[in-house]
Short mmCIF file of C-alpha atoms in Angstrom, two decimals:
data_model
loop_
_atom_site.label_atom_id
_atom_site.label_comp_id
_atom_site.label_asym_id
_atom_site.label_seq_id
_atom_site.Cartn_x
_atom_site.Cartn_y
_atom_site.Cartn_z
CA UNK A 1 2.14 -20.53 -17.00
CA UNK A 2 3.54 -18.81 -14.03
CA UNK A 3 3.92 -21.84 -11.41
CA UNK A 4 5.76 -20.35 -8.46
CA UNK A 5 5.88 -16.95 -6.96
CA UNK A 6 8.31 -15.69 -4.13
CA UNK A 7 7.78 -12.62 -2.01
CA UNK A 8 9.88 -11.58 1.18
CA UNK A 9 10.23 -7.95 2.44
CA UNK A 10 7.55 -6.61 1.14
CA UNK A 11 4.28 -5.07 3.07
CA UNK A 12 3.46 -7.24 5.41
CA UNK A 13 5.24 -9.78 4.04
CA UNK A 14 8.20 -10.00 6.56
CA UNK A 15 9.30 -13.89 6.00
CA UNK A 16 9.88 -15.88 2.60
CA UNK A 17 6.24 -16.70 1.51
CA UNK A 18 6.36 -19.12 -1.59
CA UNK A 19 3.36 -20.94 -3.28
CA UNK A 20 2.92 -23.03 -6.31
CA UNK A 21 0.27 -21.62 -8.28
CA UNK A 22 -2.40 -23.13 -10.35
CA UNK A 23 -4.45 -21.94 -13.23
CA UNK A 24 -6.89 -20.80 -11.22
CA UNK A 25 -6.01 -19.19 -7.62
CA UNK A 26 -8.74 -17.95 -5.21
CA UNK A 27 -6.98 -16.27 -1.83
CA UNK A 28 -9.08 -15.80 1.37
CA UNK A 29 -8.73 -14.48 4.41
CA UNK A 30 -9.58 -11.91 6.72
CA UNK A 31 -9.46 -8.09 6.06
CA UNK A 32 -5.85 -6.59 6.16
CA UNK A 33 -3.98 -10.42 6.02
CA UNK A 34 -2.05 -9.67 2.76
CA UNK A 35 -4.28 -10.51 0.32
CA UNK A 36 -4.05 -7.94 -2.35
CA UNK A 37 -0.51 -7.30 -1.28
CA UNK A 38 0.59 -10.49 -2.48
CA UNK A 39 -1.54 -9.93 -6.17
CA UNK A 40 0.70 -6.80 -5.54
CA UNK A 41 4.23 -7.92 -5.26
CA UNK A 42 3.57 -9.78 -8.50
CA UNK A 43 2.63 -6.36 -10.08
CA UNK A 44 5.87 -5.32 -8.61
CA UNK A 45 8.08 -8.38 -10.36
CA UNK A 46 5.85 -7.77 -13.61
CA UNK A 47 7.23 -3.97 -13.38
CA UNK A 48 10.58 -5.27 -12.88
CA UNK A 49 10.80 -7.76 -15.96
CA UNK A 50 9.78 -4.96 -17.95
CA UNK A 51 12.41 -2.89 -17.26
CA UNK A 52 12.10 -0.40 -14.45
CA UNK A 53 9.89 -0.06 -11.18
CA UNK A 54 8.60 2.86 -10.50
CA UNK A 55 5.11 4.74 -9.24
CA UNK A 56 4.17 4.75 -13.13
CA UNK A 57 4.96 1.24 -13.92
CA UNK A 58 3.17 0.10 -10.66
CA UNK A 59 0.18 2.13 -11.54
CA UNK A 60 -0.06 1.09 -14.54
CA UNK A 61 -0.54 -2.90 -13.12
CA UNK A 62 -3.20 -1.50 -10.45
CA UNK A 63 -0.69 -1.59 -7.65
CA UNK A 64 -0.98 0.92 -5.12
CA UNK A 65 1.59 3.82 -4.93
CA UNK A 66 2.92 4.52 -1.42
CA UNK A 67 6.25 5.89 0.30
CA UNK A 68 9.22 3.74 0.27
CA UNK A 69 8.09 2.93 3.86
CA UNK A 70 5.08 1.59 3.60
CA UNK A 71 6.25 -1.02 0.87
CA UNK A 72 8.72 -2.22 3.11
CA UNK A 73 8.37 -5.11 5.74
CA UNK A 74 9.12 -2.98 9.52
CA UNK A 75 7.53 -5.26 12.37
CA UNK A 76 8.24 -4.47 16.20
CA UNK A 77 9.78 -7.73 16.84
CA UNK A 78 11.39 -8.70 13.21
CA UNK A 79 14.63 -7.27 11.67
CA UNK A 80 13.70 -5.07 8.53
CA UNK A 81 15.37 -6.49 5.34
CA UNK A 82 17.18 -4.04 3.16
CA UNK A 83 16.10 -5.81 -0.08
CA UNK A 84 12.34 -6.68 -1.14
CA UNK A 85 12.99 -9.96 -2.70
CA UNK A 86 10.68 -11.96 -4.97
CA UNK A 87 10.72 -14.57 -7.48
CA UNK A 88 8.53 -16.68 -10.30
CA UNK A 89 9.08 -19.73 -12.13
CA UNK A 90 7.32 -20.03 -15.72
CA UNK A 91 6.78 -23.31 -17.60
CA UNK A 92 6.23 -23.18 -21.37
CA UNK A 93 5.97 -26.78 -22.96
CA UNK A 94 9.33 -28.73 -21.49
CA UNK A 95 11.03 -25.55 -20.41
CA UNK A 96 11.40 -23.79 -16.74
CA UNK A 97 12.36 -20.38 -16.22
CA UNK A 98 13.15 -18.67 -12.85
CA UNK A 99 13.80 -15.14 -12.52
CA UNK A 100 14.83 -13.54 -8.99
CA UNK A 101 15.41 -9.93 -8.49
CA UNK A 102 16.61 -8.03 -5.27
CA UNK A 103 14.99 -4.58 -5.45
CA UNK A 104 16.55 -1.13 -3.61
CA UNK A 105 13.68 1.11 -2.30
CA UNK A 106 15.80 3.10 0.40
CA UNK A 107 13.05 4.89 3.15
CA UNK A 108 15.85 7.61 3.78
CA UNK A 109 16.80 8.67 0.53
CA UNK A 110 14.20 7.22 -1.60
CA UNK A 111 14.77 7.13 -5.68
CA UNK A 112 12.12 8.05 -8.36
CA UNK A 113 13.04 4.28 -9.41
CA UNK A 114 13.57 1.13 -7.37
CA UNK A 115 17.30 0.19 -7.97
CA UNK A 116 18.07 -3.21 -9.08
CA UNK A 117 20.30 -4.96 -6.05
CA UNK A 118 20.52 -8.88 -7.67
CA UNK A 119 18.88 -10.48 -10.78
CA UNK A 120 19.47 -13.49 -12.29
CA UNK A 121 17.49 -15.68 -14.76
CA UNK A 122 17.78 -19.57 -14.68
CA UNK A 123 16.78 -21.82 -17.80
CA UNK A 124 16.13 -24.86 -16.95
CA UNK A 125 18.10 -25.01 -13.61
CA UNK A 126 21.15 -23.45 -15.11
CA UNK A 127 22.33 -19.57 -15.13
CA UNK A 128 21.60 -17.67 -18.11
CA UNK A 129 23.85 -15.59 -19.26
CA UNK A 130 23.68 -12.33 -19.89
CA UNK A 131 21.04 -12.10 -16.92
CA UNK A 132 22.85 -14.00 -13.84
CA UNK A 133 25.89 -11.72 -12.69
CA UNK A 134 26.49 -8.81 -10.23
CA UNK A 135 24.53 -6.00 -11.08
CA UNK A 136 28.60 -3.88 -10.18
CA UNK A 137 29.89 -5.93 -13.11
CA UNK A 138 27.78 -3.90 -15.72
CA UNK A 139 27.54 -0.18 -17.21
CA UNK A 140 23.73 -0.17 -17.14
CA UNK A 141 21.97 2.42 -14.59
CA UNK A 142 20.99 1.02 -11.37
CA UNK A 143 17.11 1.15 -12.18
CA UNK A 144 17.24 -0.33 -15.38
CA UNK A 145 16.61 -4.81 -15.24
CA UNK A 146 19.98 -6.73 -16.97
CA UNK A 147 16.80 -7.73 -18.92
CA UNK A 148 16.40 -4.73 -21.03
CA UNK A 149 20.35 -5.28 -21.41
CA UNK A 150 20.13 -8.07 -23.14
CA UNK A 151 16.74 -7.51 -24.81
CA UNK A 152 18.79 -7.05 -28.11
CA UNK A 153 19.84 -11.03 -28.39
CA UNK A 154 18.50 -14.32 -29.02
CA UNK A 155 16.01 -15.20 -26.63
CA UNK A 156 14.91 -18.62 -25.19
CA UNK A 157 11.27 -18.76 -26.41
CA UNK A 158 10.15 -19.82 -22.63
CA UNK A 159 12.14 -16.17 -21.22
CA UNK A 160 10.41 -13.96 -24.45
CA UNK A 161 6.72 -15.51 -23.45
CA UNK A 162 8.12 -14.86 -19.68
CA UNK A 163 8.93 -11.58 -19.99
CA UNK A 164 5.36 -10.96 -22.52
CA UNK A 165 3.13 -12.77 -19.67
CA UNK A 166 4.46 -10.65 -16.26
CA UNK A 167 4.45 -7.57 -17.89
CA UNK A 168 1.12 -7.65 -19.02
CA UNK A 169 0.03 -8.55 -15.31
CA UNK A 170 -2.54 -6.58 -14.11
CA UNK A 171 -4.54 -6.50 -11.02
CA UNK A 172 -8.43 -5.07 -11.82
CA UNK A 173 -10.73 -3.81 -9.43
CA UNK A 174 -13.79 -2.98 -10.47
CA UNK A 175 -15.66 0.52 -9.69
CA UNK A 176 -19.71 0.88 -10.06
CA UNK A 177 -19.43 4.67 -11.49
CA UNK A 178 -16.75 3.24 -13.56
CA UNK A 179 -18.38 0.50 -14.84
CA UNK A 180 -21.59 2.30 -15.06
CA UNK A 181 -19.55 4.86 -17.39
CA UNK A 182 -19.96 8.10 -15.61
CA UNK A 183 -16.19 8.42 -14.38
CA UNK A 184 -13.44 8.00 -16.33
CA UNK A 185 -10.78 5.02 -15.50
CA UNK A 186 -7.49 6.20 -14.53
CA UNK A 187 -5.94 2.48 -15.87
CA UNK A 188 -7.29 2.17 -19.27
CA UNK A 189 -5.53 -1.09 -21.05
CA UNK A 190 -7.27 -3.08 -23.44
CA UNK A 191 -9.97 -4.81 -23.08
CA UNK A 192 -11.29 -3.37 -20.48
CA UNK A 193 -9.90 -0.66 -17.44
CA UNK A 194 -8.42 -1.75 -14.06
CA UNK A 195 -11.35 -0.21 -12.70
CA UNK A 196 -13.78 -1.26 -15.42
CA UNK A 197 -13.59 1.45 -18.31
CA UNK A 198 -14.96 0.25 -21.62
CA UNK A 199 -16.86 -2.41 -20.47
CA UNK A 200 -19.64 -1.05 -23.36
CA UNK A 201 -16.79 -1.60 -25.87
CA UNK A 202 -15.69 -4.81 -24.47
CA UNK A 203 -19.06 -6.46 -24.18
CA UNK A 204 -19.97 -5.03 -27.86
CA UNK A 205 -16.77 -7.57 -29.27
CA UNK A 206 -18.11 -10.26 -27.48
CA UNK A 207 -21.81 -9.72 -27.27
CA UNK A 208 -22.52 -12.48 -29.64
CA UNK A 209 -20.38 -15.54 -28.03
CA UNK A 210 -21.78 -18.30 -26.47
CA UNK A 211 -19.72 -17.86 -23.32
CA UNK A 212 -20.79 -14.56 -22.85
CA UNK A 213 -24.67 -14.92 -23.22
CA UNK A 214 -23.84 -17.69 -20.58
CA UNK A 215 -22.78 -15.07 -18.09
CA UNK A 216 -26.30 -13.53 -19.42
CA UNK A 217 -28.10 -15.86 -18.42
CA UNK A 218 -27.14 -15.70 -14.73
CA UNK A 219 -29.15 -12.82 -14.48
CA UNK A 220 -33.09 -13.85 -14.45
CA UNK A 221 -34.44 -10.65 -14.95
CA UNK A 222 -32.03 -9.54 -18.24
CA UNK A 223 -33.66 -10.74 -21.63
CA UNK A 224 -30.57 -9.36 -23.64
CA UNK A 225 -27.45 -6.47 -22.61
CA UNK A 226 -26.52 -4.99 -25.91
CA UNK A 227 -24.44 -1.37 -27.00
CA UNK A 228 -25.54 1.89 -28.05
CA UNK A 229 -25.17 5.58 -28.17
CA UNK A 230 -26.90 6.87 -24.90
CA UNK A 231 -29.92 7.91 -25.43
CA UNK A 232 -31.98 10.82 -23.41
CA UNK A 233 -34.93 8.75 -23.56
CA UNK A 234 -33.68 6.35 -20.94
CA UNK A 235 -30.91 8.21 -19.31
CA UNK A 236 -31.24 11.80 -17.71
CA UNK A 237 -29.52 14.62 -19.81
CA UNK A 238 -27.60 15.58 -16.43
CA UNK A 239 -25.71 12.10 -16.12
CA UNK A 240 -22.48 12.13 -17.69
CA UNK A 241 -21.83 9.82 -20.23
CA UNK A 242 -19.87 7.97 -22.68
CA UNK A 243 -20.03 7.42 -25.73
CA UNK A 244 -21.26 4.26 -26.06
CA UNK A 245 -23.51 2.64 -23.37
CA UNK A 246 -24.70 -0.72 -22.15
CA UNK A 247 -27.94 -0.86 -22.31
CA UNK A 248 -30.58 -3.59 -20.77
CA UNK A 249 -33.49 -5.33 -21.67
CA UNK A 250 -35.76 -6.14 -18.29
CA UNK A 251 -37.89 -8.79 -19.47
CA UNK A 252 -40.62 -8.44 -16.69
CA UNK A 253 -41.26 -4.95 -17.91
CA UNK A 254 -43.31 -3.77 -20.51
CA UNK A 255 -42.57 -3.20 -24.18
CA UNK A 256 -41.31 0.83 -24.50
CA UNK A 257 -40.92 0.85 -20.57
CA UNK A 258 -38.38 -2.29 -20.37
CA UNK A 259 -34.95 -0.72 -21.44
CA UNK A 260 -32.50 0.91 -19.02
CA UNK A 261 -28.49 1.61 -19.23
CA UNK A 262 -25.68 1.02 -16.81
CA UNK A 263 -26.12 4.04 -15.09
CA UNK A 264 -29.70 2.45 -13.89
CA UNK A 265 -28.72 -1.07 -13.45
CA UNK A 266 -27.79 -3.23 -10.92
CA UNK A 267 -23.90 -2.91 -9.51
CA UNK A 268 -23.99 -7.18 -9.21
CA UNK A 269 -24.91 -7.25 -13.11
CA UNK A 270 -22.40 -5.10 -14.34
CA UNK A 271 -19.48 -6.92 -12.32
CA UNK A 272 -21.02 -10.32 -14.05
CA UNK A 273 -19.90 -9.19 -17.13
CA UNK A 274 -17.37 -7.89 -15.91
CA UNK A 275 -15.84 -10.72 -15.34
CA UNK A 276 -17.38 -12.29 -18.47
CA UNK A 277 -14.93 -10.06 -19.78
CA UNK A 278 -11.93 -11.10 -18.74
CA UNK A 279 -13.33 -14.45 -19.27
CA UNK A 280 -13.83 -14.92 -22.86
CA UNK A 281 -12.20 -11.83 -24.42
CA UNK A 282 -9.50 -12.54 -26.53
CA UNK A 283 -7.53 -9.58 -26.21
CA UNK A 284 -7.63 -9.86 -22.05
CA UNK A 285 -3.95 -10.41 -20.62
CA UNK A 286 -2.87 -14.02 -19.86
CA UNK A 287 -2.19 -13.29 -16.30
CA UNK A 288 -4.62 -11.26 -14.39
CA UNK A 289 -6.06 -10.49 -10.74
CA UNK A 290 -9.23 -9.57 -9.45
CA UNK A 291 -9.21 -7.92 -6.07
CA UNK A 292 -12.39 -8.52 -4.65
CA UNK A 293 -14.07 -10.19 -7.68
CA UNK A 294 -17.55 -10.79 -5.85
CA UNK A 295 -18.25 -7.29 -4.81
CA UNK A 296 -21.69 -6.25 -4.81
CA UNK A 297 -22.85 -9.73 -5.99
CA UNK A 298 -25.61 -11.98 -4.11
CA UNK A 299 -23.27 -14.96 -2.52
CA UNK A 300 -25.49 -17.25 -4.84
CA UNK A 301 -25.02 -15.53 -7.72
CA UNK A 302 -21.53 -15.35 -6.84
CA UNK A 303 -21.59 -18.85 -6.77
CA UNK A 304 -22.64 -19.35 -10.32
CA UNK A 305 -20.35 -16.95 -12.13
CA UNK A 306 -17.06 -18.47 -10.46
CA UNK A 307 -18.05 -21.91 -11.86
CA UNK A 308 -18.94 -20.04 -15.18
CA UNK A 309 -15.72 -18.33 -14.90
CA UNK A 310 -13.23 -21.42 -13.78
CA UNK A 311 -14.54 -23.31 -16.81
CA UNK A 312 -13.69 -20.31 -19.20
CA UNK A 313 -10.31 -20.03 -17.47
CA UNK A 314 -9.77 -23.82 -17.57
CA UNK A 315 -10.59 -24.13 -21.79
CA UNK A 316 -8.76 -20.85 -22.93
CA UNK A 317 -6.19 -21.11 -25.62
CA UNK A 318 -3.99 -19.21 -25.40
CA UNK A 319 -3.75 -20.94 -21.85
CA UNK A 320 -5.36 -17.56 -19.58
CA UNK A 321 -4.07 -17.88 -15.54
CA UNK A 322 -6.64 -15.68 -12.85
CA UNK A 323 -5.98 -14.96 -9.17
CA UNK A 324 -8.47 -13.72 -7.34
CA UNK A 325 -9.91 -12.64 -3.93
CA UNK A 326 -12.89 -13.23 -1.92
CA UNK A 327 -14.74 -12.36 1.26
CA UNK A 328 -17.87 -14.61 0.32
CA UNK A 329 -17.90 -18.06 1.54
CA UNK A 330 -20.18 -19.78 -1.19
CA UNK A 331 -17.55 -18.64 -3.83
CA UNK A 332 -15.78 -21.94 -2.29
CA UNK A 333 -18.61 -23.95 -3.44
CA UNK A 334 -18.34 -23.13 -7.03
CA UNK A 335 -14.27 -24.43 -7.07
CA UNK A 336 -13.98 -27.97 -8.28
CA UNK A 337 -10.85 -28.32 -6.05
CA UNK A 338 -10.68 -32.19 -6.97
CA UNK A 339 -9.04 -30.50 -10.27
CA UNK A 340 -5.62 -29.38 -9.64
CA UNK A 341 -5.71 -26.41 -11.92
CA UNK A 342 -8.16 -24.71 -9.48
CA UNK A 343 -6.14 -24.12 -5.91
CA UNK A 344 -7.31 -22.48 -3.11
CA UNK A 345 -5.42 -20.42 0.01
CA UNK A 346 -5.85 -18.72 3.25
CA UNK A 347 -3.77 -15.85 3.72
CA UNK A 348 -3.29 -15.19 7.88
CA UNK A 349 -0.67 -13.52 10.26
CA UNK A 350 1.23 -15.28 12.63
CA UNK A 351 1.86 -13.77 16.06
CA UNK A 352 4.65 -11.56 14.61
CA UNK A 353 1.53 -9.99 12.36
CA UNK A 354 3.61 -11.09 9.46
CA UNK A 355 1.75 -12.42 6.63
CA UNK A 356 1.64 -16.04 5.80
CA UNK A 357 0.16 -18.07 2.46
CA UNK A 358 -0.75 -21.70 2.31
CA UNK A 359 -2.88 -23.65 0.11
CA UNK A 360 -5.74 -25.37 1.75
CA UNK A 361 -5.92 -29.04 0.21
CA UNK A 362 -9.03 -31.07 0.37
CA UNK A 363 -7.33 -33.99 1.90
CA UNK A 364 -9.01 -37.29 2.82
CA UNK A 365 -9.79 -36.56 7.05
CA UNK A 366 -11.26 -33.15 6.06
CA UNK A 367 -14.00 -34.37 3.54
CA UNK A 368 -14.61 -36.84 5.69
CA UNK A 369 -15.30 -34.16 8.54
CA UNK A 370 -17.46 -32.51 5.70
CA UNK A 371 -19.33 -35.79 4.65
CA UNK A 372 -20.28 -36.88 8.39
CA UNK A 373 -21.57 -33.38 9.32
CA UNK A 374 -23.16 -32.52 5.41
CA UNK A 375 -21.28 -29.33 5.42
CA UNK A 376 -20.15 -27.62 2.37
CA UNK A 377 -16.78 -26.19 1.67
CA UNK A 378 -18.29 -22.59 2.46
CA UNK A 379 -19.46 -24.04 6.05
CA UNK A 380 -16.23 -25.30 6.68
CA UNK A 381 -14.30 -22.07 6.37
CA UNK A 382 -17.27 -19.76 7.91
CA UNK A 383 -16.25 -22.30 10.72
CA UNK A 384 -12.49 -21.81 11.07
CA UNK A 385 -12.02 -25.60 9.63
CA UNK A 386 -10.00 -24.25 6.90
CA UNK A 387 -8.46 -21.16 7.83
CA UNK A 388 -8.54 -17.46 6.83
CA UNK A 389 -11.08 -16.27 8.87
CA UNK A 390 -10.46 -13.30 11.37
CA UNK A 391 -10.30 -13.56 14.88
CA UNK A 392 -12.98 -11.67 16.42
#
């Protein structure tokens, strides 16, 4: 499991901002703080474990493209670094790996790769050779990781399931005409697109789990979802359409008049299984973010689907890590944050406007403050108690 993560130089990340990560990470915080930049950067470190970094390796992980200059930290008052820095420790059983890369991304004369500056991989607190020496000591091309250098050798087990984990990282954001089926995802990976393509061939491999029908039964007016061909009966022959649909049974309605498909639903349902999804699928990638996970949902229902989703999370095998990010303030009352595993943190700027990340811990005085005044963890953060709320 990926237990630390490192990011300095990048966005609006001018400083060194470290956190230790749990198995489940919710990030809040007001619009424009450096949320999704930080899911980001670790798309960016995924991109560089797998060999090179560049607009179609980033895309592929849902980070955003943009000019070298708008990756890189440039504040009025703060020095601009020349490298974007990051780095992530993994555990697997007793061992720790820690890989740290220096990345290139020059504004003037920018590269159709990011160049590799200083890498190093440590196993167990000690260097790793072939991976920890100057990048000037070796024939490979500046934009290729030491990594893919040494990808021909024996490999610790911990640095193989390393390397596996990051580079399957991807950040999803779900899309209503995407998930609804009428536009095609531009970030199709299996099991489902970074903007929600396939979900009708997702939810038919896991239509008939347990988990999933749990997720079903969030929402009161559904009496089944199941998959089909799209059928003119129920959807307009001037809708496009793929070419297999999700289609709904409205139990309130009456028998012949009580089906409709995606296209007609509700936005909140389809992001429910959406995330049911990435729940309980077992081909969905071991480390994943959702940007914005509660769009479109009611805050209650919202609510319900994180604790659904925490205790999916939580049980997986093989062990499944989620970050996500959320604007809605009863999302914090589904986290069991007495459990370790789940972690929550505020994401703010400091006076600088550079991005900062800590993790807000339930201690003793503050559920105290909650118990006297019967306020629930959403309360408390609507109310600036916890941090991560804008300043308006």
């Amino acid at each position: 499991m990926l237990t630390t993560f490192r990011v300095d130089g990048f966005k609006s990340f001018a400083g060194p901002a470290e956190i230790e990560l749990g198995q489940i990470n919710v990030f809040v915080g007001a619009n424009g703080t450096g949320k999704s930049a930080y899911l980001e950067a670790i798309g960016v470190l995924g991109a560089a474990m797998d060999g090179k970094v560049n607009d179609a390796a980033l895309l592929a992980r849902g980070v955003r493209p943009g000019v070298p200059a708008l990756y890189k930290s440039s504040f009025q008052h703060l020095d601009t670094r020349p490298l974007i820095s990051m780095s992530a420790s993994y555990t697997l059983k007793k061992d720790k790996v820690e890989y740290r890369v220096g990345l290139l991304n020059p504004i003037e004369k920018p590269q159709p790769a990011w160049h590799f500056a200083t890498e190093s991989v440590n196993l167990n607190g000690k260097p790793l050779p072939p991976f920890t020496r100057a990048r000037t000591s070796t024939n490979l091309a500046p934009d290729t990781s030491l990594l893919v250098a040494g990808s021909g050798e024996m490999l610790p087990t911990a640095l193989v399931d390393f390397i596996e984990v990051l580079s399957d990282y991807r950040i999803f954001c779900p899309e209503a005409s995407v998930l609804r089926g009428i536009v095609a995802d531009p970030g199709q990976s299996p099991p489902v697109g970074l903007r929600g393509g396939r979900l009708a061939e997702a939810i038919r491999d896991i239509a008939q789990l347990s988990a999933f029908q749990e997720y079903e039964g969030l929402l009161e007016w559904i009496d089944r979802v199941r998959t089909r061909p799209p059928s003119s009966v129920i959807l307009s022959p001037n809708v496009p359409s793929t070419a297999l649909a999700i289609e709904f049974k409205d139990r309130f309605m009456k028998e012949g008049r009580d089906r409709l498909l995606a296209y007609d639903a509700s936005e909140g349902a389809l992001f429910v299984l959406f995330l049911a999804v990435l729940a309980v699928h077992p081909a969905a990638p071991r480390l994943f973010a959702v940007d914005n996970f509660d769009h479109t949902m009611h805050p209650r229902l919202a609510r319900a689907v994180i604790a659904n989703f925490c205790t999916n999370i939580l049980e997986s095998r093989p062990k499944r890590q989620a970050l996500l990010t959320t604007h809605n303030p009863l999302v914090l009352d589904g986290l069991d944050l007495r459990n370790d595993a789940v972690r929550l943190f505020a994401v703010e700027r400091d006076s600088d406007g550079a991005s900062l990340v800590r993790r807000i811990v339930l201690d003793r005085k503050l559920l105290e403050k909650a118990f006297k005044s019967n306020m629930p963890l959403s309360t408390l953060w609507v109310n600036g108690l916890l941090g991560g709320v804008p300043n308006v």
